[in-house]
Coordinates of C-alpha atoms and ligand atoms in Angstrom, one line a residue:
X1 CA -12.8 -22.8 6.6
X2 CA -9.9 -20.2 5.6
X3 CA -9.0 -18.4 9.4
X4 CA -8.4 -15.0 9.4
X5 CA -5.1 -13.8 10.5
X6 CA -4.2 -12.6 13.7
X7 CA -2.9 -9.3 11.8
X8 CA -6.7 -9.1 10.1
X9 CA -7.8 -9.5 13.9
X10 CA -5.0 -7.1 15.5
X11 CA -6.4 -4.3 12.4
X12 CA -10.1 -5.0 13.4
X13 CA -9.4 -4.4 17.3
X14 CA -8.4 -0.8 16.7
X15 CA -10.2 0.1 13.5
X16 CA -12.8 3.3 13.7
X17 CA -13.8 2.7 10.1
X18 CA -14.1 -0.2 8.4
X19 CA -15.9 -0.5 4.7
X20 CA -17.7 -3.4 3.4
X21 CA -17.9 -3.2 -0.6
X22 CA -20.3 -6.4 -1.8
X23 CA -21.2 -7.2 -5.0
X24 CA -23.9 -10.5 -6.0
X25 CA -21.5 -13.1 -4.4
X26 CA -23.0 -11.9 -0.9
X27 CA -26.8 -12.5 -2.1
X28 CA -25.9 -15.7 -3.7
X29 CA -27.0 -18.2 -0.7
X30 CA -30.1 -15.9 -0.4
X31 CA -30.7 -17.2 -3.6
X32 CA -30.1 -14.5 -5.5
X33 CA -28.2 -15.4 -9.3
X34 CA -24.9 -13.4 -9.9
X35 CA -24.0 -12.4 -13.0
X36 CA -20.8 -13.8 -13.9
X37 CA -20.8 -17.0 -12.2
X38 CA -21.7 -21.0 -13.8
X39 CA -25.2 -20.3 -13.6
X40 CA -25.0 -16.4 -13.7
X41 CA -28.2 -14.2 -15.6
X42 CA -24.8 -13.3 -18.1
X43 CA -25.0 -16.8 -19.2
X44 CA -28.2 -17.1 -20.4
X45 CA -28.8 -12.9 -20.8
X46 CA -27.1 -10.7 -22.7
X47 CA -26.6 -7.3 -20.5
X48 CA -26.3 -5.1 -23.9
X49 CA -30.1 -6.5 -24.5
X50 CA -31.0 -6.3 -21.0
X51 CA -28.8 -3.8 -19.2
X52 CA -28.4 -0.5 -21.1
X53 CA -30.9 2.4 -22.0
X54 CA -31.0 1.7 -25.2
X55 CA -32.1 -1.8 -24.9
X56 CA -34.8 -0.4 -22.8
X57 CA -36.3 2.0 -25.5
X58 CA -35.7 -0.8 -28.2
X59 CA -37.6 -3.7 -26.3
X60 CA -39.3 -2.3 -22.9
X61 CA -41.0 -5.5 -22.7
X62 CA -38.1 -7.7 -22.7
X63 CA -36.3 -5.6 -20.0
X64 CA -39.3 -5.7 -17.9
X65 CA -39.6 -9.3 -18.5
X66 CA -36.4 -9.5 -16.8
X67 CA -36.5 -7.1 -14.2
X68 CA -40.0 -8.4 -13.1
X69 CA -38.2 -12.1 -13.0
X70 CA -35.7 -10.7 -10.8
X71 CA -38.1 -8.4 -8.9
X72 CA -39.8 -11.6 -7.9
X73 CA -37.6 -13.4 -7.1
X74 CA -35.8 -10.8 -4.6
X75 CA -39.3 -10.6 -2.7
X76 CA -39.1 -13.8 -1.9
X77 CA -35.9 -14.4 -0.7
X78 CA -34.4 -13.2 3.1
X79 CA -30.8 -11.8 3.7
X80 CA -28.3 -14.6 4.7
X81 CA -26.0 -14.6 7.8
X82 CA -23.5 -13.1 5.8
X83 CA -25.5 -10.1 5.5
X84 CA -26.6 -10.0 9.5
X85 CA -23.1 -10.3 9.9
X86 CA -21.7 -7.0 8.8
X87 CA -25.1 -5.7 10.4
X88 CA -23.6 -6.9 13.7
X89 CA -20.2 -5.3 12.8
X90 CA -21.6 -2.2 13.7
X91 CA -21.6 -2.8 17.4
X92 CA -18.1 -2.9 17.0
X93 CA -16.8 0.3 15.1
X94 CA -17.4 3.7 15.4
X95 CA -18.2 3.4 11.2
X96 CA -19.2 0.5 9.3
X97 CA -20.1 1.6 5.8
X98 CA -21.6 -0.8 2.9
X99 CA -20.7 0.2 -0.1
X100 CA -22.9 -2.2 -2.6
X101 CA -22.9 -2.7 -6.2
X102 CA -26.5 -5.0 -5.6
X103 CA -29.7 -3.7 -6.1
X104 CA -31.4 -6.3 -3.6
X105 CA -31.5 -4.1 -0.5
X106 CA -30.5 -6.8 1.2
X107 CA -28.0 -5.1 3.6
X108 CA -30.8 -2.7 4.9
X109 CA -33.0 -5.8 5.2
X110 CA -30.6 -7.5 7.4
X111 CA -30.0 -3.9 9.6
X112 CA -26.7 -2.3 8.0
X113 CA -27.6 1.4 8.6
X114 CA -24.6 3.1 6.6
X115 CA -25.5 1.6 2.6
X116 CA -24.4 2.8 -0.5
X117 CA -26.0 1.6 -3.4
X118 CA -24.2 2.4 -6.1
X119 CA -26.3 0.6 -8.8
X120 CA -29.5 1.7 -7.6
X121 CA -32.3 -0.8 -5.9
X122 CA -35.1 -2.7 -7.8
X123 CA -37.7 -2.1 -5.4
X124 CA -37.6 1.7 -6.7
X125 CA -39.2 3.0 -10.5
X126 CA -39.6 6.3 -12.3
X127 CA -40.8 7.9 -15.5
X128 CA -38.1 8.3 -18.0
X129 CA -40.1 11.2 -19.1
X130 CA -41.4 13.3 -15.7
X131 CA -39.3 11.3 -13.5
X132 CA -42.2 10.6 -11.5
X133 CA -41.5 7.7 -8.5
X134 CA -43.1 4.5 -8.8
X135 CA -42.9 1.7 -6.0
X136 CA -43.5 -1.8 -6.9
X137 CA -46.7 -2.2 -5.7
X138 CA -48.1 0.4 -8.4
X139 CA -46.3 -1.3 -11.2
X140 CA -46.3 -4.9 -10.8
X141 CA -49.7 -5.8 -12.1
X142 CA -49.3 -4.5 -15.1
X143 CA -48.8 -7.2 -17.7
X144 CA -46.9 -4.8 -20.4
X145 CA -44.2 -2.3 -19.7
X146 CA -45.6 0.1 -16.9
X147 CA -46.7 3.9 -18.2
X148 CA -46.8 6.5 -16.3
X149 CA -50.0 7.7 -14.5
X150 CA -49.0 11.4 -15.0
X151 CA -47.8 11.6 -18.3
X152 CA -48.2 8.6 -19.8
X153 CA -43.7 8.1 -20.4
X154 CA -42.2 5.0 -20.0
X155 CA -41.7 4.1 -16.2
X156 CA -38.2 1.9 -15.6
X157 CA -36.4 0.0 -13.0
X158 CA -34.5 2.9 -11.0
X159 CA -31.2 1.2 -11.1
X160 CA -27.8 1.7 -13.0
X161 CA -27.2 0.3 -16.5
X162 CA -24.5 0.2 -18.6
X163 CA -23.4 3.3 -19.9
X164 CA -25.2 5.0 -17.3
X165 CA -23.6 7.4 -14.2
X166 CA -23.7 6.0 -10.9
X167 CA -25.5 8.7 -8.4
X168 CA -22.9 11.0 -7.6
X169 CA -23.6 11.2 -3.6
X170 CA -23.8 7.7 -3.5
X171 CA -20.5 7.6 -5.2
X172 CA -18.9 10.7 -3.8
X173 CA -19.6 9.1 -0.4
X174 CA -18.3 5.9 -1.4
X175 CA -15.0 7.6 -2.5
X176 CA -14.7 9.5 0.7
X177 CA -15.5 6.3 2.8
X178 CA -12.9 4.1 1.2
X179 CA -10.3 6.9 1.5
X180 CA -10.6 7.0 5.8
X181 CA -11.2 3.0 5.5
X182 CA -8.1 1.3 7.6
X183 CA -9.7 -2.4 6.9
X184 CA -11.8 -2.2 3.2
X185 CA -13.2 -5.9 2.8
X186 CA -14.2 -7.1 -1.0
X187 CA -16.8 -9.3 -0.4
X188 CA -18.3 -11.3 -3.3
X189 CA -17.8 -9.4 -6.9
X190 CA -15.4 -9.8 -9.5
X191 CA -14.5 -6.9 -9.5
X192 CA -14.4 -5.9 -13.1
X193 CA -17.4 -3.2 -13.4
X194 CA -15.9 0.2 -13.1
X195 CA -16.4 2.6 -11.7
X196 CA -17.0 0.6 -8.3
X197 CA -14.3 -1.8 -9.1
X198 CA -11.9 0.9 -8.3
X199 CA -12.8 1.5 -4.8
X200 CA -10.6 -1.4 -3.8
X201 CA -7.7 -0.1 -5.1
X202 CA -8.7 3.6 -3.5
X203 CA -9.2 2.5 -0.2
X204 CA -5.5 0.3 -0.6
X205 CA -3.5 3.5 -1.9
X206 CA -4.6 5.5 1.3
X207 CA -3.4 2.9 3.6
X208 CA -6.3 0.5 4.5
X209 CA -6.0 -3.0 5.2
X210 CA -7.7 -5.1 2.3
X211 CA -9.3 -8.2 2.9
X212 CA -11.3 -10.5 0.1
X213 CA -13.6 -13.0 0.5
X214 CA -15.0 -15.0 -2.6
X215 CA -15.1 -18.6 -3.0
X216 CA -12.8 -18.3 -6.0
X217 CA -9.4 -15.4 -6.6
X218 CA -10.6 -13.0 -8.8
X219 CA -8.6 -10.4 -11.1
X220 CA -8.4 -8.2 -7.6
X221 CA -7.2 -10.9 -5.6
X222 CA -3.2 -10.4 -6.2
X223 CA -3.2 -6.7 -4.7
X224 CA -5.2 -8.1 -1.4
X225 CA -3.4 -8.1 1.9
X226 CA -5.3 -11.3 2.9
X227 CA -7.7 -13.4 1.1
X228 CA -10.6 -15.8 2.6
X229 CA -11.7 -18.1 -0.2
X230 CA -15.2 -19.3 1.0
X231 CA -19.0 -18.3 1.6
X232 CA -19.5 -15.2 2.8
X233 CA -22.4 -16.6 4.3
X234 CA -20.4 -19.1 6.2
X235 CA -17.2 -16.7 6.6
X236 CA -18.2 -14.0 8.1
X237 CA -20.3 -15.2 11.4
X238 CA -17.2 -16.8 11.8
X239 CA -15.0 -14.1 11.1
X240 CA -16.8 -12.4 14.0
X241 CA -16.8 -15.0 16.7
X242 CA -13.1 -15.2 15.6
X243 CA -12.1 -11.3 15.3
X244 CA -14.5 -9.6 18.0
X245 CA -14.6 -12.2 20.2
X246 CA -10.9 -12.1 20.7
X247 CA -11.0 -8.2 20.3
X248 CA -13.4 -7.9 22.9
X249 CA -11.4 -10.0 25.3
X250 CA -8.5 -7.7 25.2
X251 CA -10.6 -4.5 26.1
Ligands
BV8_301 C1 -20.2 4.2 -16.2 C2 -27.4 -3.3 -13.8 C3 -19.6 6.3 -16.7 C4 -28.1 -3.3 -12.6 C5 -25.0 -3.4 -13.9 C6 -18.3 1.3 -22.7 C7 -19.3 2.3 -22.6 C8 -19.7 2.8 -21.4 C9 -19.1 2.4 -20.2 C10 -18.2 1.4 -20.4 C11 -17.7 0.8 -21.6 N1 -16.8 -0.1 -21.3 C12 -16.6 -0.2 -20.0 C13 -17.4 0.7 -19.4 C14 -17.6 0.9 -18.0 C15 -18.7 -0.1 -17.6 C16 -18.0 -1.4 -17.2 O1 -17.4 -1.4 -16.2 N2 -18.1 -2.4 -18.0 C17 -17.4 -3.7 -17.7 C18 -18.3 -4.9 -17.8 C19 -16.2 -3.8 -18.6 N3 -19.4 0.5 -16.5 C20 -20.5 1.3 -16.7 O2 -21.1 1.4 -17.8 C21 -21.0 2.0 -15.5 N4 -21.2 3.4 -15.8 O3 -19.0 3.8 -16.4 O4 -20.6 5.4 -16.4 C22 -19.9 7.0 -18.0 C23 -21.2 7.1 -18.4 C24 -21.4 7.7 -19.6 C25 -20.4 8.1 -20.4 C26 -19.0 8.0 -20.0 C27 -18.8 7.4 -18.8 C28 -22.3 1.4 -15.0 C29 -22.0 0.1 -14.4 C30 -23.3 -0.5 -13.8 C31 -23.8 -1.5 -14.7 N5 -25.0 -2.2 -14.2 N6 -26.2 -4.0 -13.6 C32 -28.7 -4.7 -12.4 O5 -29.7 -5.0 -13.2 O6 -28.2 -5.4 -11.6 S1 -23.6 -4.4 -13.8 C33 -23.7 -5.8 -12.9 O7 -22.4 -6.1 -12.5 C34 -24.4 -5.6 -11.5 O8 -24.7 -4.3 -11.2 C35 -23.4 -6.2 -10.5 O9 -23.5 -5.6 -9.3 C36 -22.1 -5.7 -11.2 C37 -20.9 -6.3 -10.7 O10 -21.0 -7.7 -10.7 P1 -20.7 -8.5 -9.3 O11 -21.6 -8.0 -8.3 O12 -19.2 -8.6 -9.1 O13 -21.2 -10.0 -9.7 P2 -20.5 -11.2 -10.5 O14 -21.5 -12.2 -10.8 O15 -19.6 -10.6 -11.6 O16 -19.5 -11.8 -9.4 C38 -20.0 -12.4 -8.3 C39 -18.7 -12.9 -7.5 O17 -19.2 -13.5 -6.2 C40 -17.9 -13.9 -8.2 O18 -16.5 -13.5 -8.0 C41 -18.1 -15.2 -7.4 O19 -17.0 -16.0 -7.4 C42 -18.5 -14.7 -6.1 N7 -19.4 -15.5 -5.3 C43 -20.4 -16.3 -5.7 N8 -21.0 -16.9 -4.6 C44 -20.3 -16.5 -3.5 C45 -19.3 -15.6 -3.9 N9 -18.5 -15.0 -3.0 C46 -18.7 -15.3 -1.7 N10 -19.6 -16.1 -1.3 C47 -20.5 -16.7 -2.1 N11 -21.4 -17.6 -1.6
ZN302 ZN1 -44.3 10.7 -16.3

């Protein structure tokens, strides 16, 4: 297990804000496939088929395929103790904010309060047409792509593809958050889908102290101040018995 440095634990002690980006390394022992990885949905999908509007119009089935794949297999998974983790490092900052490029809403599951999704959540749907709101439950039993009960348009995942804008309070907040961060962690993403990727390097020009944790360097690795290689799920709980523990001893 990589410790933590007693500067990452001397930054934590006095830290008012502290920002948590996560990308699908963080869901990964929830079960969750990442995209990149060996056995990542990249390797056997292509996201230009799957993961842009236009594949949408082109093959609505296909992308549903997919999404109702994934859908399913979110519902049946639980956050891990990486994610109840960072819920717990609330109780120790005045501001703990998630900024996530998953669309699992894992982080609420696990009781973060503060979360950003910046690529949208795959337990919400609307009409490409009226924009009418769909939950899951409405649209799940339906064995081709879901139409809409108002105006019979398309309905789609309400998530962020390719090509796509990310919500703009989601991301202004994001911005703004990474900005007043003094510790930013990168916590299980690549980091090589922009714009989110460049929150990292947003949060390090205004000062904070940047911290990754992935079981492997990635291209972001080199402009950390400290890097963890592990499991997040195995990292963090002990990054908080570690850190806080020791913080709370010197209050
Ligand atoms: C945008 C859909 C502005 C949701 C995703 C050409 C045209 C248009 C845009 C572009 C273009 N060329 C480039 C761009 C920008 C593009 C982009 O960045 N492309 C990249 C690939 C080059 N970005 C966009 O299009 C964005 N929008 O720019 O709009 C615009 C718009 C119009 C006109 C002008 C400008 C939209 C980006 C969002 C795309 N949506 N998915 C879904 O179905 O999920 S992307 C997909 O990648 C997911 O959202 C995912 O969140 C995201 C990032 O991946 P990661 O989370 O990092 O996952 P990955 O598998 O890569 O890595 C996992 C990591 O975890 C690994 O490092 C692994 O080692 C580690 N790990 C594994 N296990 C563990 C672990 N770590 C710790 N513990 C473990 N146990
Ligand atoms: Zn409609």
């Amino acid at each position: 297990m990589t410790q933590c440095s007693t500067r990452l634990i001397s930054k934590l002690k006095d830290a008012q804000s502290v920002v948590v980006f996560t990308g699908a390394g963080i869901s990964a022992e929830s079960g969750v496939p990442t995209f990149r990885g060996n056995d990542g949905l990249w390797t056997k999908f292509k996201p230009e088929e799957l993961a842009n509007v236009d594949a949408f119009i082109r093959n609505p089935e296909l992308v549903w395929e997919w999404y109702k794949h994934r859908k399913q297999i979110i519902a049946s998974i639980q956050p891990n103790a990486g994610h109840y983790a960072l819920a717990r490092m609330e109780q120790f900052h005045k501001h703990v904010t998630v900024i996530t490029q998953n669309i699992d809403n894992l982080h609420r599951r696990a009781g973060s309060t503060t979360v950003h999704e910046l690529h949208g959540n795959i337990e919400h749907n609307y009409c490409i047409d009226c924009g009418k709101y769909f939950d899951d439950q409405e649209i799940m039993n339906h064995d081709r792509a879901p139409r809409c009960s108002a105006c019979n348009g398309l309905i789609r995942p309400d998530v962020v593809w390719f090509g796509e804008l990310l919500p703009v309070e989601e991301w202004n907040e994001s911005v703004t958050a990474a900005e007043r961060a003094e510790v930013f962690f990168s916590i299980g993403t690549s980091a090589v889908v922009y714009p989110a990727a460049s929150l990292p390097m947003i949060a390090r020009r205004a000062g904070a102290y940047i911290v990754e944790i992935n079981i492997e360097p990635t291209e972001f690795s080199s402009r950390a101040d400290e890097v963890l290689l592990g499991k997040s799920g195995e990292i963090l709980p002990h990054l908080l018995e570690v850190c806080y523990q020791s913080a709370l001893k010197h209050i």
